[in-house]
Amino acid sequence: MEPIPPAPARTNNLAVVSLALSLAGVGLVGFVVGIFALRQIRERGERGRGLAIAGVVIPCVLVVAASVVGAVGVVLAARKPAQADVAVAAPFARPSLAVGDCVRELGASFDPNNMPVVDCGKPHTAEVYTIFSFPPGAYPGETAIEAEADEHCSQAFEPYAAKDGNESMDIYYTYPSKESWLADRAVTCVAADPAGTRTSSLMD
């Protein structure tokens, strides 16, 4: 009689569960189950060590990747704290605003036709800090205009950002549309305080 070969070792169930949980996004649970699976595999001589290791390693890799992405985001944000993040194409009949004008509130849509100007000593949320115009010439396109406006408004705000209480302000701007280009090529840069109302001017 020929000897009967021993039955192959069975695959540990927890190892399979650990890998499945990690791939499904339940990383913490998959990690813990993987640790238990490795212990059982060692004690019982079962198969599935690679599956259990994968179930433990995948959550660790995801945590490290998330940390790296978050760190890069923080560094990029720190390098440009005064980035102009909202732009609005100014319509043809744009209201007249001047540097130093304080605006009571911008509104959710930042409508350039609805900027109530108030005395800067009274409660307000925003202030016009610089205005510049594009030189005469053909309309360069919205993308080019917005890029130039973003850069110019950000650089112009740097002296004010250095003052206490101004570093967290948001920057908004209006820029000329294709329809208004021949009559008005001005860009109006506005700084807004996201924390609430102000009772003093940036110029003080």
C-alpha atoms as a PDB file:
ATOM      1  CA  MET A   1       0.000   0.000   0.000  1.00  0.00           C
ATOM      2  CA  GLU A   2       1.187   3.437  -0.834  1.00  0.00           C
ATOM      3  CA  PRO A   3       1.272   5.936   2.017  1.00  0.00           C
ATOM      4  CA  ILE A   4      -1.518   8.495   2.022  1.00  0.00           C
ATOM      5  CA  PRO A   5      -0.043  11.988   1.663  1.00  0.00           C
ATOM      6  CA  PRO A   6      -0.939  14.397   4.428  1.00  0.00           C
ATOM      7  CA  ALA A   7      -3.808  16.738   3.703  1.00  0.00           C
ATOM      8  CA  PRO A   8      -2.655  20.200   2.660  1.00  0.00           C
ATOM      9  CA  ALA A   9      -2.807  22.835   5.366  1.00  0.00           C
ATOM     10  CA  ARG A  10      -6.019  24.867   5.268  1.00  0.00           C
ATOM     11  CA  THR A  11      -5.987  28.614   4.683  1.00  0.00           C
ATOM     12  CA  ASN A  12      -6.629  30.654   7.788  1.00  0.00           C
ATOM     13  CA  ASN A  13     -10.046  32.322   7.603  1.00  0.00           C
ATOM     14  CA  LEU A  14      -8.963  35.443   9.505  1.00  0.00           C
ATOM     15  CA  ALA A  15      -6.201  36.057   6.952  1.00  0.00           C
ATOM     16  CA  VAL A  16      -8.783  36.174   4.171  1.00  0.00           C
ATOM     17  CA  VAL A  17     -11.056  38.447   6.221  1.00  0.00           C
ATOM     18  CA  SER A  18      -8.159  40.767   7.070  1.00  0.00           C
ATOM     19  CA  LEU A  19      -7.220  41.296   3.423  1.00  0.00           C
ATOM     20  CA  ALA A  20     -10.854  41.799   2.411  1.00  0.00           C
ATOM     21  CA  LEU A  21     -11.410  44.429   5.112  1.00  0.00           C
ATOM     22  CA  SER A  22      -8.236  46.320   4.200  1.00  0.00           C
ATOM     23  CA  LEU A  23      -9.152  46.393   0.514  1.00  0.00           C
ATOM     24  CA  ALA A  24     -12.675  47.539   1.420  1.00  0.00           C
ATOM     25  CA  GLY A  25     -11.305  50.576   3.246  1.00  0.00           C
ATOM     26  CA  VAL A  26     -11.861  49.318   6.793  1.00  0.00           C
ATOM     27  CA  GLY A  27      -8.147  49.554   7.448  1.00  0.00           C
ATOM     28  CA  LEU A  28      -8.055  49.622  11.245  1.00  0.00           C
ATOM     29  CA  VAL A  29     -10.238  46.534  11.601  1.00  0.00           C
ATOM     30  CA  GLY A  30      -8.302  44.762   8.836  1.00  0.00           C
ATOM     31  CA  PHE A  31      -5.028  45.560  10.620  1.00  0.00           C
ATOM     32  CA  VAL A  32      -6.236  44.110  13.938  1.00  0.00           C
ATOM     33  CA  VAL A  33      -7.713  41.002  12.305  1.00  0.00           C
ATOM     34  CA  GLY A  34      -4.441  40.503  10.398  1.00  0.00           C
ATOM     35  CA  ILE A  35      -2.459  40.488  13.642  1.00  0.00           C
ATOM     36  CA  PHE A  36      -4.713  37.782  15.079  1.00  0.00           C
ATOM     37  CA  ALA A  37      -4.485  35.831  11.815  1.00  0.00           C
ATOM     38  CA  LEU A  38      -0.690  35.783  11.931  1.00  0.00           C
ATOM     39  CA  ARG A  39      -0.808  34.458  15.487  1.00  0.00           C
ATOM     40  CA  GLN A  40      -3.217  31.663  14.545  1.00  0.00           C
ATOM     41  CA  ILE A  41      -1.187  30.728  11.465  1.00  0.00           C
ATOM     42  CA  ARG A  42       1.948  30.391  13.579  1.00  0.00           C
ATOM     43  CA  GLU A  43       0.200  28.274  16.230  1.00  0.00           C
ATOM     44  CA  ARG A  44      -1.827  26.054  13.876  1.00  0.00           C
ATOM     45  CA  GLY A  45       0.541  25.787  10.930  1.00  0.00           C
ATOM     46  CA  GLU A  46      -2.134  27.060   8.561  1.00  0.00           C
ATOM     47  CA  ARG A  47      -1.665  28.772   5.211  1.00  0.00           C
ATOM     48  CA  GLY A  48      -2.443  32.411   4.422  1.00  0.00           C
ATOM     49  CA  ARG A  49       0.524  34.192   5.955  1.00  0.00           C
ATOM     50  CA  GLY A  50       0.885  36.377   2.828  1.00  0.00           C
ATOM     51  CA  LEU A  51      -2.792  37.331   2.954  1.00  0.00           C
ATOM     52  CA  ALA A  52      -2.549  38.298   6.621  1.00  0.00           C
ATOM     53  CA  ILE A  53       0.607  40.340   6.035  1.00  0.00           C
ATOM     54  CA  ALA A  54      -1.110  42.180   3.170  1.00  0.00           C
ATOM     55  CA  GLY A  55      -4.085  42.872   5.430  1.00  0.00           C
ATOM     56  CA  VAL A  56      -1.709  44.435   7.972  1.00  0.00           C
ATOM     57  CA  VAL A  57       0.513  46.325   5.536  1.00  0.00           C
ATOM     58  CA  ILE A  58      -2.162  47.911   3.299  1.00  0.00           C
ATOM     59  CA  PRO A  59      -3.679  50.119   6.072  1.00  0.00           C
ATOM     60  CA  CYS A  60      -0.183  51.226   7.110  1.00  0.00           C
ATOM     61  CA  VAL A  61       0.650  52.216   3.528  1.00  0.00           C
ATOM     62  CA  LEU A  62      -2.606  54.151   3.209  1.00  0.00           C
ATOM     63  CA  VAL A  63      -1.974  56.022   6.463  1.00  0.00           C
ATOM     64  CA  VAL A  64       1.538  56.980   5.365  1.00  0.00           C
ATOM     65  CA  ALA A  65       0.284  58.110   1.938  1.00  0.00           C
ATOM     66  CA  ALA A  66      -2.453  60.228   3.515  1.00  0.00           C
ATOM     67  CA  SER A  67       0.076  61.813   5.867  1.00  0.00           C
ATOM     68  CA  VAL A  68       2.399  62.669   2.979  1.00  0.00           C
ATOM     69  CA  VAL A  69      -0.424  64.206   0.946  1.00  0.00           C
ATOM     70  CA  GLY A  70      -1.567  66.225   3.956  1.00  0.00           C
ATOM     71  CA  ALA A  71       1.963  67.453   4.657  1.00  0.00           C
ATOM     72  CA  VAL A  72       2.428  68.525   1.043  1.00  0.00           C
ATOM     73  CA  GLY A  73      -0.864  70.389   1.163  1.00  0.00           C
ATOM     74  CA  VAL A  74       0.183  72.246   4.323  1.00  0.00           C
ATOM     75  CA  VAL A  75       3.526  73.219   2.787  1.00  0.00           C
ATOM     76  CA  LEU A  76       1.892  74.498  -0.397  1.00  0.00           C
ATOM     77  CA  ALA A  77      -0.661  76.471   1.581  1.00  0.00           C
ATOM     78  CA  ALA A  78       2.088  78.014   3.723  1.00  0.00           C
ATOM     79  CA  ARG A  79       4.051  79.095   0.646  1.00  0.00           C
ATOM     80  CA  LYS A  80       1.112  81.137  -0.675  1.00  0.00           C
ATOM     81  CA  PRO A  81      -1.048  82.237   2.275  1.00  0.00           C
ATOM     82  CA  ALA A  82      -2.669  85.129   0.431  1.00  0.00           C
ATOM     83  CA  GLN A  83      -3.830  83.344  -2.680  1.00  0.00           C
ATOM     84  CA  ALA A  84      -6.764  84.975  -4.427  1.00  0.00           C
ATOM     85  CA  ASP A  85      -9.314  82.200  -4.461  1.00  0.00           C
ATOM     86  CA  VAL A  86     -12.481  83.704  -5.913  1.00  0.00           C
ATOM     87  CA  ALA A  87     -12.817  85.640  -9.138  1.00  0.00           C
ATOM     88  CA  VAL A  88     -15.855  87.222 -10.742  1.00  0.00           C
ATOM     89  CA  ALA A  89     -16.075  88.615 -14.256  1.00  0.00           C
ATOM     90  CA  ALA A  90     -17.288  92.180 -13.965  1.00  0.00           C
ATOM     91  CA  PRO A  91     -20.362  93.037 -16.067  1.00  0.00           C
ATOM     92  CA  PHE A  92     -20.351  96.009 -18.412  1.00  0.00           C
ATOM     93  CA  ALA A  93     -21.983  98.393 -15.933  1.00  0.00           C
ATOM     94  CA  ARG A  94     -19.712  97.751 -12.941  1.00  0.00           C
ATOM     95  CA  PRO A  95     -20.179  99.902  -9.816  1.00  0.00           C
ATOM     96  CA  SER A  96     -17.435 102.395  -9.062  1.00  0.00           C
ATOM     97  CA  LEU A  97     -15.250 101.284  -6.146  1.00  0.00           C
ATOM     98  CA  ALA A  98     -12.078 102.964  -4.922  1.00  0.00           C
ATOM     99  CA  VAL A  99      -9.061 101.812  -2.920  1.00  0.00           C
ATOM    100  CA  GLY A 100      -9.900 102.104   0.769  1.00  0.00           C
ATOM    101  CA  ASP A 101     -13.638 101.552   0.310  1.00  0.00           C
ATOM    102  CA  CYS A 102     -15.015  99.217   2.984  1.00  0.00           C
ATOM    103  CA  VAL A 103     -17.846  96.867   2.081  1.00  0.00           C
ATOM    104  CA  ARG A 104     -20.473  95.868   4.639  1.00  0.00           C
ATOM    105  CA  GLU A 105     -20.872  92.379   3.181  1.00  0.00           C
ATOM    106  CA  LEU A 106     -19.958  90.632  -0.062  1.00  0.00           C
ATOM    107  CA  GLY A 107     -22.836  88.218  -0.275  1.00  0.00           C
ATOM    108  CA  ALA A 108     -22.659  84.537  -1.095  1.00  0.00           C
ATOM    109  CA  SER A 109     -22.152  85.114  -4.832  1.00  0.00           C
ATOM    110  CA  PHE A 110     -19.723  88.056  -4.500  1.00  0.00           C
ATOM    111  CA  ASP A 111     -21.866  90.156  -6.851  1.00  0.00           C
ATOM    112  CA  PRO A 112     -19.901  93.255  -7.932  1.00  0.00           C
ATOM    113  CA  ASN A 113     -23.220  95.052  -8.407  1.00  0.00           C
ATOM    114  CA  ASN A 114     -24.166  94.495  -4.780  1.00  0.00           C
ATOM    115  CA  MET A 115     -21.300  95.782  -2.641  1.00  0.00           C
ATOM    116  CA  PRO A 116     -22.696  98.231  -0.059  1.00  0.00           C
ATOM    117  CA  VAL A 117     -19.880 100.660   0.809  1.00  0.00           C
ATOM    118  CA  VAL A 118     -19.771 101.865   4.448  1.00  0.00           C
ATOM    119  CA  ASP A 119     -17.462 103.908   6.645  1.00  0.00           C
ATOM    120  CA  CYS A 120     -14.471 101.739   7.644  1.00  0.00           C
ATOM    121  CA  GLY A 121     -15.078 102.638  11.301  1.00  0.00           C
ATOM    122  CA  LYS A 122     -18.392 100.832  11.134  1.00  0.00           C
ATOM    123  CA  PRO A 123     -18.759  97.033  11.053  1.00  0.00           C
ATOM    124  CA  HIS A 124     -17.781  95.600   7.679  1.00  0.00           C
ATOM    125  CA  THR A 125     -16.386  92.364   6.277  1.00  0.00           C
ATOM    126  CA  ALA A 126     -14.215  93.478   3.354  1.00  0.00           C
ATOM    127  CA  GLU A 127     -12.155  96.318   1.906  1.00  0.00           C
ATOM    128  CA  VAL A 128     -10.836  97.276  -1.523  1.00  0.00           C
ATOM    129  CA  TYR A 129      -7.041  97.406  -1.218  1.00  0.00           C
ATOM    130  CA  THR A 130      -5.845  97.819  -4.799  1.00  0.00           C
ATOM    131  CA  ILE A 131      -7.151  98.422  -8.322  1.00  0.00           C
ATOM    132  CA  PHE A 132      -5.191  97.994 -11.531  1.00  0.00           C
ATOM    133  CA  SER A 133      -6.047  98.031 -15.232  1.00  0.00           C
ATOM    134  CA  PHE A 134      -4.890  95.946 -18.138  1.00  0.00           C
ATOM    135  CA  PRO A 135      -3.135  97.898 -20.897  1.00  0.00           C
ATOM    136  CA  PRO A 136      -4.949  98.653 -24.172  1.00  0.00           C
ATOM    137  CA  GLY A 137      -5.006  95.845 -26.690  1.00  0.00           C
ATOM    138  CA  ALA A 138      -7.019  92.872 -27.818  1.00  0.00           C
ATOM    139  CA  TYR A 139      -8.987  90.878 -25.268  1.00  0.00           C
ATOM    140  CA  PRO A 140      -6.498  88.199 -24.066  1.00  0.00           C
ATOM    141  CA  GLY A 141      -9.092  85.683 -22.936  1.00  0.00           C
ATOM    142  CA  GLU A 142     -10.614  84.906 -19.555  1.00  0.00           C
ATOM    143  CA  THR A 143      -7.931  82.407 -18.517  1.00  0.00           C
ATOM    144  CA  ALA A 144      -5.074  84.867 -19.060  1.00  0.00           C
ATOM    145  CA  ILE A 145      -6.958  87.692 -17.367  1.00  0.00           C
ATOM    146  CA  GLU A 146      -7.809  85.595 -14.325  1.00  0.00           C
ATOM    147  CA  ALA A 147      -4.220  84.348 -13.956  1.00  0.00           C
ATOM    148  CA  GLU A 148      -2.835  87.897 -14.094  1.00  0.00           C
ATOM    149  CA  ALA A 149      -5.482  89.193 -11.688  1.00  0.00           C
ATOM    150  CA  ASP A 150      -4.791  86.364  -9.238  1.00  0.00           C
ATOM    151  CA  GLU A 151      -1.048  87.024  -9.230  1.00  0.00           C
ATOM    152  CA  HIS A 152      -1.340  90.811  -9.019  1.00  0.00           C
ATOM    153  CA  CYS A 153      -3.933  90.786  -6.213  1.00  0.00           C
ATOM    154  CA  SER A 154      -1.905  88.256  -4.201  1.00  0.00           C
ATOM    155  CA  GLN A 155       1.307  90.275  -4.486  1.00  0.00           C
ATOM    156  CA  ALA A 156      -0.460  93.541  -3.662  1.00  0.00           C
ATOM    157  CA  PHE A 157      -1.853  92.045  -0.451  1.00  0.00           C
ATOM    158  CA  GLU A 158       1.526  90.939   0.923  1.00  0.00           C
ATOM    159  CA  PRO A 159       2.251  94.232   2.799  1.00  0.00           C
ATOM    160  CA  TYR A 160      -1.149  94.000   4.527  1.00  0.00           C
ATOM    161  CA  ALA A 161      -0.828  90.272   5.295  1.00  0.00           C
ATOM    162  CA  ALA A 162       2.181  91.009   7.502  1.00  0.00           C
ATOM    163  CA  LYS A 163       0.000  92.988   9.942  1.00  0.00           C
ATOM    164  CA  ASP A 164      -1.607  91.231  12.913  1.00  0.00           C
ATOM    165  CA  GLY A 165      -5.102  89.973  12.192  1.00  0.00           C
ATOM    166  CA  ASN A 166      -4.777  90.181   8.414  1.00  0.00           C
ATOM    167  CA  GLU A 167      -2.916  86.969   7.620  1.00  0.00           C
ATOM    168  CA  SER A 168      -6.125  84.891   7.527  1.00  0.00           C
ATOM    169  CA  MET A 169      -8.095  87.216   5.250  1.00  0.00           C
ATOM    170  CA  ASP A 170      -9.426  85.887   1.956  1.00  0.00           C
ATOM    171  CA  ILE A 171      -8.823  87.643  -1.358  1.00  0.00           C
ATOM    172  CA  TYR A 172     -11.503  88.221  -3.973  1.00  0.00           C
ATOM    173  CA  TYR A 173     -11.448  90.208  -7.179  1.00  0.00           C
ATOM    174  CA  THR A 174     -13.540  91.331 -10.100  1.00  0.00           C
ATOM    175  CA  TYR A 175     -12.039  91.368 -13.581  1.00  0.00           C
ATOM    176  CA  PRO A 176     -13.219  92.641 -16.983  1.00  0.00           C
ATOM    177  CA  SER A 177     -15.351  90.450 -19.180  1.00  0.00           C
ATOM    178  CA  LYS A 178     -15.131  90.274 -22.943  1.00  0.00           C
ATOM    179  CA  GLU A 179     -18.182  92.529 -23.193  1.00  0.00           C
ATOM    180  CA  SER A 180     -16.724  95.210 -20.899  1.00  0.00           C
ATOM    181  CA  TRP A 181     -13.149  95.098 -22.261  1.00  0.00           C
ATOM    182  CA  LEU A 182     -13.354  98.164 -24.512  1.00  0.00           C
ATOM    183  CA  ALA A 183     -14.924 100.352 -21.820  1.00  0.00           C
ATOM    184  CA  ASP A 184     -13.379  98.959 -18.629  1.00  0.00           C
ATOM    185  CA  ARG A 185     -10.236  96.833 -18.168  1.00  0.00           C
ATOM    186  CA  ALA A 186      -9.913  97.319 -14.398  1.00  0.00           C
ATOM    187  CA  VAL A 187      -9.394  94.627 -11.771  1.00  0.00           C
ATOM    188  CA  THR A 188     -10.638  95.398  -8.244  1.00  0.00           C
ATOM    189  CA  CYS A 189      -8.951  93.407  -5.438  1.00  0.00           C
ATOM    190  CA  VAL A 190     -10.923  92.959  -2.212  1.00  0.00           C
ATOM    191  CA  ALA A 191      -9.759  91.455   1.109  1.00  0.00           C
ATOM    192  CA  ALA A 192     -12.422  89.830   3.296  1.00  0.00           C
ATOM    193  CA  ASP A 193     -12.271  88.705   6.909  1.00  0.00           C
ATOM    194  CA  PRO A 194     -13.805  85.198   7.208  1.00  0.00           C
ATOM    195  CA  ALA A 195     -13.939  85.484  11.005  1.00  0.00           C
ATOM    196  CA  GLY A 196     -16.553  88.247  11.057  1.00  0.00           C
ATOM    197  CA  THR A 197     -16.889  92.000  10.914  1.00  0.00           C
ATOM    198  CA  ARG A 198     -14.094  94.557  11.180  1.00  0.00           C
ATOM    199  CA  THR A 199     -14.153  98.138  12.465  1.00  0.00           C
ATOM    200  CA  SER A 200     -10.822  99.367  11.112  1.00  0.00           C
ATOM    201  CA  SER A 201      -9.202  99.837   7.718  1.00  0.00           C
ATOM    202  CA  LEU A 202      -6.336  97.850   6.241  1.00  0.00           C
ATOM    203  CA  MET A 203      -4.723 101.201   5.538  1.00  0.00           C
ATOM    204  CA  ASP A 204      -4.488 102.128   9.256  1.00  0.00           C
END
